[in-house]
mmCIF file of C-alpha atoms in Angstrom:
data_model
loop_
_atom_site.group_PDB
_atom_site.id
_atom_site.type_symbol
_atom_site.label_atom_id
_atom_site.label_comp_id
_atom_site.label_asym_id
_atom_site.label_seq_id
_atom_site.Cartn_x
_atom_site.Cartn_y
_atom_site.Cartn_z
ATOM 1 C CA MET A 1 -75.856 -43.305 40.364
ATOM 2 C CA PRO A 2 -79.076 -43.279 38.691
ATOM 3 C CA VAL A 3 -81.606 -40.635 39.605
ATOM 4 C CA GLY A 4 -84.088 -42.546 41.973
ATOM 5 C CA SER A 5 -81.511 -45.027 43.588
ATOM 6 C CA PRO A 6 -81.174 -44.879 47.134
ATOM 7 C CA PRO A 7 -78.779 -42.171 48.322
ATOM 8 C CA ALA A 8 -75.486 -42.543 49.895
ATOM 9 C CA LEU A 9 -75.265 -42.223 53.604
ATOM 10 C CA GLY A 10 -73.606 -39.007 54.876
ATOM 11 C CA TYR A 11 -70.453 -40.001 56.100
ATOM 12 C CA GLY A 12 -70.445 -40.750 60.067
ATOM 13 C CA ALA A 13 -74.644 -42.067 60.116
ATOM 14 C CA THR A 14 -75.704 -45.201 60.323
ATOM 15 C CA THR A 15 -78.814 -47.033 59.492
ATOM 16 C CA SER A 16 -80.721 -49.890 60.582
ATOM 17 C CA SER A 17 -83.548 -51.757 58.657
ATOM 18 C CA ARG A 18 -85.990 -50.077 60.851
ATOM 19 C CA ASP A 19 -84.924 -46.462 59.985
ATOM 20 C CA PRO A 20 -85.827 -44.480 57.170
ATOM 21 C CA PRO A 21 -82.480 -42.999 55.014
ATOM 22 C CA VAL A 22 -80.686 -40.862 55.973
ATOM 23 C CA ALA A 23 -80.665 -37.711 53.983
ATOM 24 C CA VAL A 24 -77.806 -35.845 51.277
ATOM 25 C CA ARG A 25 -77.108 -33.151 53.393
ATOM 26 C CA VAL A 26 -75.628 -30.524 51.101
ATOM 27 C CA LEU A 27 -74.479 -26.342 52.315
ATOM 28 C CA ILE A 28 -75.125 -24.126 49.365
ATOM 29 C CA VAL A 29 -72.331 -21.819 48.458
ATOM 30 C CA ASP A 30 -72.956 -18.863 46.127
ATOM 31 C CA ASP A 31 -73.057 -14.961 46.398
ATOM 32 C CA HIS A 32 -76.179 -14.102 44.596
ATOM 33 C CA THR A 33 -79.241 -14.405 46.938
ATOM 34 C CA LEU A 34 -81.438 -15.100 44.251
ATOM 35 C CA VAL A 35 -79.300 -18.135 43.328
ATOM 36 C CA ARG A 36 -79.326 -19.547 46.823
ATOM 37 C CA ALA A 37 -82.663 -19.676 46.699
ATOM 38 C CA GLY A 38 -83.127 -21.151 43.930
ATOM 39 C CA LEU A 39 -80.669 -23.891 44.107
ATOM 40 C CA CYS A 40 -82.646 -24.516 48.025
ATOM 41 C CA ARG A 41 -85.832 -24.627 46.470
ATOM 42 C CA LEU A 42 -84.615 -27.240 43.908
ATOM 43 C CA LEU A 43 -82.550 -29.645 46.127
ATOM 44 C CA GLN A 44 -85.622 -29.749 48.400
ATOM 45 C CA GLY A 45 -87.344 -31.814 45.400
ATOM 46 C CA PHE A 46 -84.864 -33.889 45.419
ATOM 47 C CA ALA A 47 -85.407 -36.956 46.761
ATOM 48 C CA GLY A 48 -82.774 -37.807 49.566
ATOM 49 C CA VAL A 49 -81.639 -34.083 49.853
ATOM 50 C CA GLU A 50 -81.527 -31.899 52.247
ATOM 51 C CA VAL A 51 -79.921 -28.372 52.434
ATOM 52 C CA ALA A 52 -77.643 -27.872 55.750
ATOM 53 C CA ALA A 53 -77.067 -24.341 55.453
ATOM 54 C CA GLU A 54 -75.975 -21.389 52.836
ATOM 55 C CA ALA A 55 -73.288 -19.208 52.765
ATOM 56 C CA SER A 56 -72.044 -15.978 50.704
ATOM 57 C CA ASN A 57 -68.338 -16.143 50.229
ATOM 58 C CA ALA A 58 -65.125 -18.336 51.318
ATOM 59 C CA GLU A 59 -64.944 -17.196 54.924
ATOM 60 C CA GLN A 60 -68.326 -18.051 55.579
ATOM 61 C CA ALA A 61 -68.696 -21.535 53.758
ATOM 62 C CA LEU A 62 -65.540 -22.767 55.857
ATOM 63 C CA GLU A 63 -67.224 -21.045 59.131
ATOM 64 C CA LEU A 64 -70.642 -23.516 58.113
ATOM 65 C CA ALA A 65 -68.858 -26.202 56.714
ATOM 66 C CA LEU A 66 -67.171 -26.976 60.139
ATOM 67 C CA GLN A 67 -70.485 -26.035 62.202
ATOM 68 C CA HIS A 68 -72.960 -27.945 60.342
ATOM 69 C CA ARG A 69 -70.381 -30.769 58.840
ATOM 70 C CA PRO A 70 -72.153 -31.309 55.873
ATOM 71 C CA ASP A 71 -71.700 -34.495 53.185
ATOM 72 C CA VAL A 72 -71.608 -32.601 49.893
ATOM 73 C CA VAL A 73 -70.281 -28.975 49.802
ATOM 74 C CA LEU A 74 -71.838 -26.993 46.551
ATOM 75 C CA LEU A 75 -69.228 -24.393 45.575
ATOM 76 C CA ASP A 76 -69.294 -21.522 43.213
ATOM 77 C CA LEU A 77 -65.648 -20.126 42.036
ATOM 78 C CA SER A 78 -67.015 -16.473 42.013
ATOM 79 C CA LEU A 79 -66.910 -15.752 45.630
ATOM 80 C CA PRO A 80 -67.113 -12.347 46.730
ATOM 81 C CA GLY A 81 -63.804 -10.906 49.337
ATOM 82 C CA GLY A 82 -60.454 -11.614 49.735
ATOM 83 C CA ARG A 83 -61.155 -15.696 48.976
ATOM 84 C CA SER A 84 -61.935 -17.135 45.663
ATOM 85 C CA GLY A 85 -64.254 -20.702 45.314
ATOM 86 C CA LEU A 86 -60.922 -22.586 44.879
ATOM 87 C CA GLU A 87 -59.018 -21.143 47.749
ATOM 88 C CA ALA A 88 -62.370 -21.938 49.974
ATOM 89 C CA LEU A 89 -62.458 -25.201 48.407
ATOM 90 C CA SER A 90 -58.930 -25.954 49.637
ATOM 91 C CA ASP A 91 -60.007 -25.022 52.635
ATOM 92 C CA ILE A 92 -62.796 -27.144 53.272
ATOM 93 C CA ARG A 93 -60.450 -29.766 52.050
ATOM 94 C CA VAL A 94 -58.235 -29.532 54.435
ATOM 95 C CA ARG A 95 -60.335 -28.845 57.715
ATOM 96 C CA LEU A 96 -62.815 -30.772 56.531
ATOM 97 C CA PRO A 97 -61.769 -33.871 54.619
ATOM 98 C CA GLN A 98 -64.740 -35.890 54.497
ATOM 99 C CA ALA A 99 -67.205 -33.594 52.976
ATOM 100 C CA ARG A 100 -67.045 -33.839 49.283
ATOM 101 C CA VAL A 101 -67.264 -30.616 47.199
ATOM 102 C CA VAL A 102 -69.158 -30.008 44.016
ATOM 103 C CA ILE A 103 -68.228 -27.419 41.959
ATOM 104 C CA MET A 104 -71.012 -25.202 39.920
ATOM 105 C CA SER A 105 -69.746 -22.464 38.378
ATOM 106 C CA MET A 106 -70.400 -20.846 34.917
ATOM 107 C CA HIS A 107 -66.446 -20.732 34.409
ATOM 108 C CA ASP A 108 -66.384 -24.136 33.108
ATOM 109 C CA ASP A 109 -63.263 -23.958 31.179
ATOM 110 C CA THR A 110 -60.897 -26.800 31.076
ATOM 111 C CA GLN A 111 -57.914 -24.992 33.607
ATOM 112 C CA HIS A 112 -60.437 -23.950 35.800
ATOM 113 C CA VAL A 113 -62.215 -27.767 36.235
ATOM 114 C CA ARG A 114 -58.451 -29.105 36.233
ATOM 115 C CA ASP A 115 -57.657 -26.616 39.308
ATOM 116 C CA ALA A 116 -60.610 -27.438 41.044
ATOM 117 C CA LEU A 117 -60.048 -30.985 40.620
ATOM 118 C CA ASP A 118 -56.230 -30.771 41.372
ATOM 119 C CA ARG A 119 -57.502 -29.135 45.036
ATOM 120 C CA GLY A 120 -59.908 -32.063 45.457
ATOM 121 C CA ALA A 121 -63.445 -31.403 43.624
ATOM 122 C CA VAL A 122 -65.218 -34.671 43.177
ATOM 123 C CA GLY A 123 -68.129 -32.781 40.709
ATOM 124 C CA PHE A 124 -67.951 -29.899 38.044
ATOM 125 C CA VAL A 125 -71.782 -29.211 36.612
ATOM 126 C CA VAL A 126 -72.010 -25.958 34.813
ATOM 127 C CA LYS A 127 -74.908 -23.538 36.011
ATOM 128 C CA ASP A 128 -77.509 -23.663 33.376
ATOM 129 C CA ALA A 129 -77.079 -27.562 33.527
ATOM 130 C CA ALA A 130 -80.425 -29.477 33.559
ATOM 131 C CA PRO A 131 -81.537 -30.233 37.902
ATOM 132 C CA GLN A 132 -81.578 -34.022 36.991
ATOM 133 C CA GLU A 133 -77.526 -33.724 36.115
ATOM 134 C CA LEU A 134 -77.386 -31.568 39.219
ATOM 135 C CA GLU A 135 -79.043 -34.444 41.161
ATOM 136 C CA LEU A 136 -76.664 -37.011 39.533
ATOM 137 C CA ALA A 137 -73.416 -35.159 40.507
ATOM 138 C CA LEU A 138 -74.581 -35.161 44.222
ATOM 139 C CA HIS A 139 -75.140 -38.625 44.700
ATOM 140 C CA ALA A 140 -72.574 -39.076 42.637
ATOM 141 C CA ALA A 141 -70.455 -37.380 45.189
ATOM 142 C CA CYS A 142 -71.386 -39.545 48.032
ATOM 143 C CA SER A 143 -71.007 -42.789 46.269
ATOM 144 C CA GLY A 144 -67.368 -41.780 45.844
ATOM 145 C CA GLN A 145 -67.277 -41.163 41.993
ATOM 146 C CA VAL A 146 -66.600 -37.919 39.553
ATOM 147 C CA PHE A 147 -69.082 -36.538 37.847
ATOM 148 C CA LEU A 148 -68.423 -33.630 35.070
ATOM 149 C CA SER A 149 -71.504 -32.020 33.221
ATOM 150 C CA PRO A 150 -71.261 -34.149 30.054
ATOM 151 C CA GLN A 151 -69.643 -30.948 27.962
ATOM 152 C CA ILE A 152 -66.778 -30.646 30.166
ATOM 153 C CA SER A 153 -66.139 -34.454 29.625
ATOM 154 C CA ALA A 154 -66.515 -33.968 26.122
ATOM 155 C CA ARG A 155 -63.876 -31.115 26.111
ATOM 156 C CA MET A 156 -61.459 -32.750 28.153
ATOM 157 C CA LEU A 157 -61.028 -36.016 26.589
ATOM 158 C CA ALA A 158 -61.341 -34.176 22.870
ATOM 159 C CA PRO A 159 -57.294 -34.278 22.770
ATOM 160 C CA LEU A 160 -57.015 -37.604 23.639
ATOM 161 C CA GLN A 161 -59.599 -38.687 21.297
ATOM 162 C CA GLY A 162 -58.086 -36.201 18.267
ATOM 163 C CA ARG A 163 -54.447 -37.304 19.186
ATOM 164 C CA GLU A 164 -52.943 -38.406 15.911
ATOM 165 C CA ARG A 165 -51.463 -42.075 15.913
ATOM 166 C CA PRO A 166 -47.835 -42.270 14.208
ATOM 167 C CA THR A 167 -47.276 -42.822 10.774
ATOM 168 C CA GLY A 168 -44.524 -43.721 8.518
ATOM 169 C CA ILE A 169 -41.234 -45.733 9.827
ATOM 170 C CA ALA A 170 -42.775 -44.435 13.908
ATOM 171 C CA ALA A 171 -45.674 -46.477 13.253
ATOM 172 C CA LEU A 172 -43.432 -49.725 13.440
ATOM 173 C CA SER A 173 -42.789 -51.473 16.574
ATOM 174 C CA PRO A 174 -39.023 -51.792 17.562
ATOM 175 C CA ARG A 175 -38.710 -55.620 16.061
ATOM 176 C CA GLN A 176 -40.220 -54.370 12.814
ATOM 177 C CA ARG A 177 -37.778 -51.556 12.310
ATOM 178 C CA GLN A 178 -34.530 -54.105 13.297
ATOM 179 C CA ILE A 179 -35.434 -55.968 10.611
ATOM 180 C CA LEU A 180 -35.876 -53.369 8.177
ATOM 181 C CA ARG A 181 -32.414 -51.812 9.158
ATOM 182 C CA GLN A 182 -31.151 -54.983 8.406
ATOM 183 C CA LEU A 183 -33.311 -55.766 4.803
ATOM 184 C CA GLY A 184 -31.720 -52.082 4.073
ATOM 185 C CA ASN A 185 -27.978 -53.587 4.935
ATOM 186 C CA GLY A 186 -28.862 -56.131 1.937
ATOM 187 C CA GLN A 187 -29.184 -58.824 4.456
ATOM 188 C CA SER A 188 -31.717 -61.711 3.326
ATOM 189 C CA THR A 189 -34.774 -63.532 4.853
ATOM 190 C CA LYS A 190 -32.722 -66.232 6.426
ATOM 191 C CA GLU A 191 -29.526 -63.749 7.690
ATOM 192 C CA ILE A 192 -32.271 -61.717 9.416
ATOM 193 C CA ALA A 193 -33.634 -64.582 10.955
ATOM 194 C CA ALA A 194 -30.667 -66.221 11.590
ATOM 195 C CA ASP A 195 -28.903 -62.922 13.484
ATOM 196 C CA LEU A 196 -32.773 -62.786 15.530
ATOM 197 C CA GLY A 197 -33.062 -66.677 16.393
ATOM 198 C CA ILE A 198 -36.599 -66.439 14.579
ATOM 199 C CA SER A 199 -37.705 -68.227 12.014
ATOM 200 C CA ALA A 200 -37.800 -67.259 8.525
ATOM 201 C CA LYS A 201 -41.811 -67.602 8.130
ATOM 202 C CA THR A 202 -41.631 -64.927 11.291
ATOM 203 C CA VAL A 203 -39.652 -62.205 8.748
ATOM 204 C CA GLU A 204 -41.726 -62.876 6.076
ATOM 205 C CA THR A 205 -44.534 -61.428 8.340
ATOM 206 C CA HIS A 206 -43.157 -58.497 9.879
ATOM 207 C CA ARG A 207 -42.359 -57.979 6.068
ATOM 208 C CA ALA A 208 -45.833 -58.331 5.388
ATOM 209 C CA ARG A 209 -47.004 -56.122 8.014
ATOM 210 C CA MET A 210 -44.452 -53.486 7.521
ATOM 211 C CA MET A 211 -45.389 -52.945 3.751
ATOM 212 C CA GLU A 212 -49.042 -52.606 4.693
ATOM 213 C CA ALA A 213 -47.990 -50.164 7.237
ATOM 214 C CA LEU A 214 -45.644 -48.163 4.897
ATOM 215 C CA GLY A 215 -48.023 -48.361 1.607
ATOM 216 C CA CYS A 216 -45.686 -50.599 -0.051
ATOM 217 C CA ARG A 217 -46.633 -52.598 -3.221
ATOM 218 C CA ARG A 218 -43.824 -54.442 -4.021
ATOM 219 C CA ALA A 219 -41.248 -55.766 -1.765
ATOM 220 C CA ASN A 220 -38.641 -53.767 -3.784
ATOM 221 C CA ASP A 221 -40.343 -50.873 -2.285
ATOM 222 C CA LEU A 222 -39.984 -51.552 1.046
ATOM 223 C CA LEU A 223 -36.016 -52.318 0.620
ATOM 224 C CA LEU A 224 -35.999 -48.999 -1.308
ATOM 225 C CA LEU A 225 -37.631 -47.283 1.775
ATOM 226 C CA ALA A 226 -35.691 -49.124 3.776
ATOM 227 C CA ALA A 227 -32.566 -47.488 2.254
ATOM 228 C CA ARG A 228 -33.817 -44.474 2.255
ATOM 229 C CA HIS A 229 -34.341 -44.028 6.288
ATOM 230 C CA GLN A 230 -31.757 -46.116 7.399
ATOM 231 C CA HIS A 231 -30.561 -42.872 9.777
ATOM 232 C CA GLU A 232 -34.201 -43.321 11.178
ATOM 233 C CA LEU A 233 -33.513 -46.904 11.989
ATOM 234 C CA MET A 234 -30.567 -46.661 13.873
#
């Protein structure tokens, strides 16, 4: 949701045209007093956002979440005591499934992000994020959307964007591999067309595309390549 647009309603809340918008209520969970105080002041400056409570550990987080029933829990992963932030996340999602959990942590490596999302978090914001980024994350959470800090999104998408496309024989379609195999066996265009129930023109089109994909300048180059790679075309 864009910054400045009306926030989503808290769960169970209703408004009429005469009522003022219901603020998004946030539970802050962080073990550092100064960090909580800073976040509290920051969130109070956001339009349509109010701080419901503050917690310093996982046990207190669950207790206050059940007591105040916030719309969003802003949760740090590094918490003192016997239970981690990830465990607190799981507890809150089980006991209070309506609440949205946004992680705000310095541990922003891919594994921590995946673990948090797998346990039900709907946002992950790095601790050095700009205030507007956190505001976007809170409103996105209440709108049913997932928000990740840009550097996290870029890092998680990098393997997909950098994935190499298949080359050589592996880049051919099943039909092209079939035609190439038959060319390697010495069949003519007309014989292949009759065998596959397609037109000779279609076979020629496939031949031209295979020559382009495989870097063959002449028809004979394609035939030699087909004969050389028969074992890959079976």
